[in-house]
Short mmCIF file of C-alpha atoms in Angstrom, two decimals:
data_model
loop_
_atom_site.label_atom_id
_atom_site.label_comp_id
_atom_site.label_asym_id
_atom_site.label_seq_id
_atom_site.Cartn_x
_atom_site.Cartn_y
_atom_site.Cartn_z
CA MET A 495 2.85 23.79 -12.25
CA TYR A 496 4.84 21.59 -9.88
CA ASP A 497 3.21 18.84 -7.83
CA ILE A 498 5.44 18.86 -4.73
CA SER A 499 3.52 16.17 -2.84
CA MET A 500 4.75 12.76 -1.74
CA THR A 501 2.98 9.64 -3.03
CA ILE A 502 1.42 7.52 -0.30
CA ARG A 503 2.60 3.94 -0.70
CA LYS A 504 3.50 0.97 1.49
CA ASN A 505 7.25 1.34 1.12
CA MET A 506 7.40 5.13 1.12
CA LEU A 507 9.94 7.23 2.98
CA VAL A 508 8.81 8.02 6.53
CA TYR A 509 10.29 9.95 9.45
CA LYS A 510 13.77 8.58 10.16
CA GLY A 511 12.88 5.44 8.18
CA LYS A 512 10.83 3.94 11.01
CA ASP A 513 9.02 0.85 9.72
CA GLU A 514 6.38 1.02 12.44
CA ILE A 515 4.96 4.26 11.05
CA ARG A 516 4.80 3.26 7.40
CA PRO A 517 1.25 3.40 5.97
CA ARG A 518 -0.67 0.15 5.64
CA LEU A 519 -2.81 -0.30 2.54
CA LYS A 520 -4.72 -3.52 2.13
CA THR A 521 -7.56 -4.90 0.05
CA VAL A 522 -10.62 -5.60 2.19
CA ARG A 523 -12.90 -6.67 -0.64
CA ASP A 524 -12.31 -7.76 -4.23
CA PHE A 525 -14.22 -9.22 -7.15
CA SER A 526 -13.78 -12.77 -5.85
CA GLU A 527 -16.17 -11.81 -3.04
CA GLY A 528 -18.56 -9.42 -4.76
CA ASP A 529 -19.07 -6.75 -7.37
CA ALA A 530 -16.60 -4.12 -6.12
CA HIS A 531 -12.98 -3.65 -5.12
CA GLU A 532 -12.29 -1.77 -1.85
CA SER A 533 -9.12 -0.90 0.04
CA GLU A 534 -8.35 0.23 3.56
CA LEU A 535 -5.64 2.74 4.44
CA GLN A 536 -4.11 3.03 7.90
CA MET A 537 -1.56 5.78 8.44
CA ASN A 538 -0.35 8.47 10.81
CA VAL A 539 -1.69 11.95 9.95
CA HIS A 540 1.94 13.11 9.80
CA THR A 541 2.69 10.76 6.91
CA GLY A 542 3.93 12.16 3.61
CA THR A 543 2.99 15.74 2.73
CA HIS A 544 1.18 17.26 5.70
CA VAL A 545 0.84 20.23 8.04
CA ASP A 546 1.35 20.22 11.79
CA ALA A 547 -1.24 21.84 14.04
CA PRO A 548 -0.09 23.57 17.25
CA LEU A 549 -1.55 20.63 19.21
CA HIS A 550 1.14 18.39 17.71
CA MET A 551 3.80 19.87 20.00
CA LEU A 552 2.01 22.29 22.35
CA GLN A 553 -0.10 20.78 25.13
CA ASP A 554 -2.65 23.57 25.03
CA GLY A 555 -2.27 24.24 21.32
CA GLU A 556 -5.14 24.43 18.84
CA ASN A 557 -6.04 21.42 16.76
CA ALA A 558 -6.07 21.35 12.97
CA ASN A 559 -9.63 22.69 12.74
CA LEU A 560 -8.01 26.12 12.64
CA PHE A 561 -6.89 25.39 9.08
CA PHE A 562 -10.42 24.76 7.78
CA ALA A 563 -11.13 28.45 7.14
CA GLU A 564 -7.75 29.11 5.51
CA ASN A 565 -7.55 30.32 1.92
CA PRO A 566 -5.65 27.42 0.24
CA PHE A 567 -3.58 29.80 -1.92
CA TYR A 568 -0.43 31.44 -0.56
CA GLN A 569 2.28 33.70 -1.88
CA ALA A 570 5.34 31.43 -1.69
CA GLN A 571 9.08 31.92 -1.83
CA LEU A 572 11.42 28.98 -2.47
CA LEU A 573 15.01 29.20 -1.22
CA ASP A 574 17.71 26.90 -2.59
CA LEU A 575 19.75 25.77 0.43
CA THR A 576 21.26 22.69 -1.17
CA GLN A 577 24.75 23.86 -0.24
CA LEU A 578 24.11 23.08 3.45
CA ASN A 579 25.20 19.73 4.86
CA GLU A 580 23.68 19.56 8.35
CA LYS A 581 21.08 22.16 9.31
CA ILE A 582 19.58 25.54 8.47
CA THR A 583 20.53 28.27 10.93
CA ALA A 584 19.66 31.93 11.35
CA ALA A 585 23.00 32.85 9.79
CA ASP A 586 22.13 30.83 6.68
CA LEU A 587 18.72 32.47 6.31
CA LYS A 588 20.03 36.01 6.78
CA GLU A 589 21.68 35.68 3.37
CA TYR A 590 18.22 35.98 1.76
CA THR A 591 15.49 38.60 1.54
CA ILE A 592 12.45 36.96 3.13
CA GLU A 593 9.13 38.64 2.46
CA GLU A 594 6.56 39.21 5.20
CA ASN A 595 3.41 37.02 4.96
CA SER A 596 5.09 34.68 2.49
CA PHE A 597 5.02 30.89 2.76
CA LEU A 598 8.70 30.01 2.80
CA ILE A 599 9.76 26.77 1.09
CA LEU A 600 13.18 25.35 2.02
CA LYS A 601 14.88 23.24 -0.64
CA THR A 602 17.82 21.26 0.75
CA ARG A 603 19.98 18.25 -0.02
CA ASN A 604 17.00 16.20 1.15
CA SER A 605 15.71 16.65 -2.42
CA GLU A 606 18.77 15.03 -3.98
CA PRO A 607 18.02 11.56 -5.46
CA GLY A 608 18.81 8.84 -2.93
CA PHE A 609 19.97 11.21 -0.17
CA LEU A 610 17.16 10.45 2.29
CA GLU A 611 16.85 6.83 1.28
CA LYS A 612 20.47 6.14 2.25
CA THR A 613 20.40 7.79 5.67
CA PRO A 614 16.79 8.81 6.45
CA GLU A 615 17.69 9.67 10.05
CA LYS A 616 20.27 12.29 8.96
CA PHE A 617 18.11 14.71 7.02
CA ILE A 618 18.81 18.43 6.76
CA TYR A 619 16.63 20.27 9.27
CA LEU A 620 15.70 23.75 10.50
CA ALA A 621 17.68 24.57 13.63
CA GLU A 622 16.20 26.45 16.59
CA SER A 623 18.07 29.63 15.65
CA GLY A 624 16.57 29.45 12.17
CA ALA A 625 13.05 29.09 13.57
CA LYS A 626 13.55 32.06 15.88
CA TYR A 627 14.80 34.17 12.99
CA LEU A 628 11.86 33.23 10.76
CA ALA A 629 9.44 34.15 13.54
CA THR A 630 10.77 37.70 13.41
CA LYS A 631 10.12 37.86 9.66
CA LYS A 632 6.37 37.34 10.20
CA ILE A 633 5.99 34.68 7.55
CA LYS A 634 2.78 32.74 6.99
CA GLY A 635 4.34 29.28 6.96
CA VAL A 636 7.47 27.26 6.30
CA GLY A 637 7.79 24.06 4.29
CA ILE A 638 10.67 21.61 3.98
CA ASP A 639 11.61 18.64 1.81
CA THR A 640 11.62 15.93 4.45
CA ASN A 641 9.19 14.21 6.83
CA GLY A 642 10.18 16.39 9.80
CA ILE A 643 11.31 19.97 10.20
CA GLU A 644 13.69 19.17 13.04
CA ARG A 645 15.83 16.16 13.80
CA ALA A 646 17.82 15.86 17.02
CA GLN A 647 16.93 18.87 19.14
CA SER A 648 15.83 18.30 22.72
CA GLU A 649 12.24 19.40 23.51
CA HIS A 650 11.42 20.21 19.84
CA PRO A 651 12.23 23.95 19.97
CA THR A 652 11.82 24.51 16.21
CA HIS A 653 8.29 23.14 16.22
CA LYS A 654 7.35 24.97 19.40
CA LYS A 655 8.67 28.33 18.25
CA LEU A 656 6.93 28.23 14.88
CA LEU A 657 3.66 26.75 16.11
CA GLY A 658 3.62 29.10 19.09
CA GLU A 659 3.75 32.01 16.65
CA LYS A 660 0.96 30.43 14.52
CA ILE A 661 3.37 29.83 11.64
CA MET A 662 2.25 26.84 9.58
CA ILE A 663 4.65 23.92 9.26
CA LEU A 664 4.45 21.98 6.01
CA GLU A 665 6.53 18.79 5.86
CA GLY A 666 7.13 16.08 3.29
CA LEU A 667 7.67 18.13 0.13
CA ARG A 668 9.26 16.96 -3.12
CA LEU A 669 11.36 19.79 -4.58
CA LYS A 670 13.95 18.11 -6.80
CA LYS A 671 12.76 19.77 -10.02
CA VAL A 672 11.72 23.13 -8.59
CA PRO A 673 14.11 26.09 -8.97
CA ALA A 674 14.38 28.92 -6.46
CA GLY A 675 11.96 31.76 -6.94
CA LYS A 676 8.51 33.13 -6.22
CA TYR A 677 5.39 31.00 -6.63
CA ILE A 678 1.76 30.59 -5.70
CA LEU A 679 1.34 27.65 -3.31
CA LEU A 680 -1.89 25.68 -3.46
CA LEU A 681 -2.27 23.63 -0.29
CA SER A 682 -5.22 21.23 -0.35
CA LEU A 683 -5.62 19.51 3.03
CA LEU A 684 -7.86 16.67 4.15
CA LYS A 685 -10.64 17.97 6.41
CA ILE A 686 -10.14 15.75 9.46
CA ALA A 687 -11.84 17.11 12.59
CA ASP A 688 -9.91 17.68 15.83
CA SER A 689 -6.61 16.32 14.50
CA ASP A 690 -3.03 17.35 15.38
CA GLY A 691 -2.07 17.29 11.70
CA LEU A 692 -3.55 17.08 8.22
CA PRO A 693 -2.22 15.21 5.16
CA GLY A 694 -2.74 16.84 1.81
CA ARG A 695 -1.54 17.78 -1.67
CA ALA A 696 0.70 20.73 -2.43
CA TYR A 697 1.33 22.46 -5.75
CA LEU A 698 3.51 25.39 -6.79
CA PHE A 699 2.41 27.63 -9.67
CA GLU A 700 4.70 30.09 -11.39
CA PRO A 701 3.61 33.76 -11.36
CA GLY A 702 0.84 34.35 -13.87
CA GLU A 703 0.21 30.65 -14.43
CA ILE A 704 -3.08 30.59 -12.52
CA GLU A 705 -4.37 33.66 -14.36
CA THR A 706 -3.49 32.00 -17.68
CA MET A 707 -5.43 28.86 -16.74
CA LEU A 708 -8.47 30.85 -15.63
CA LYS A 709 -8.62 32.55 -19.03
CA LEU A 710 -9.05 29.16 -20.65
CA PHE A 711 -12.37 28.71 -18.86
CA LYS A 712 -13.85 32.06 -19.82
#
């Protein structure tokens, strides 16, 4: 099993390294004032590992309530694209066999130690042509190892194409230790009503791993 989620912390990596959107975690009560310790978390719903709802980029798009009825398990396919230096295009993706209804996970140089920390605004992203190509493959969703799926494209065409086709966008993954291959994705999202995005935890299980674990409880 691979936990591919980001850890929420004060100094965590955020979209393009913008300090104003870093999460704020503070103690609001401690044992000097009573018999319990309590903390308060303030953060954007697009912080860390999260999914985008169509409402995030489409004015008349659905909010994240549409994810509430989703089965949290998906057939996933991880592609190793660490050879790319700028963006992921349709030409790059055509080199691979992409299965219909799969949740496609894109591993890039973003997963290399220190790569995003040095230049967080220059992450590898999915270009518009790549999004258009994936829409033709009828995939269930697409995930990437950075805080945003696109970087410097006017009018956010990658988001709009995928979300317009009801393809889930999963951002903020940690894929350094995960090899290319087929997996089962477990996507556990916070149930926040009427939101444009949902933070959550994401795990990849190797084929047969879930069945093996279930046998232990019989």
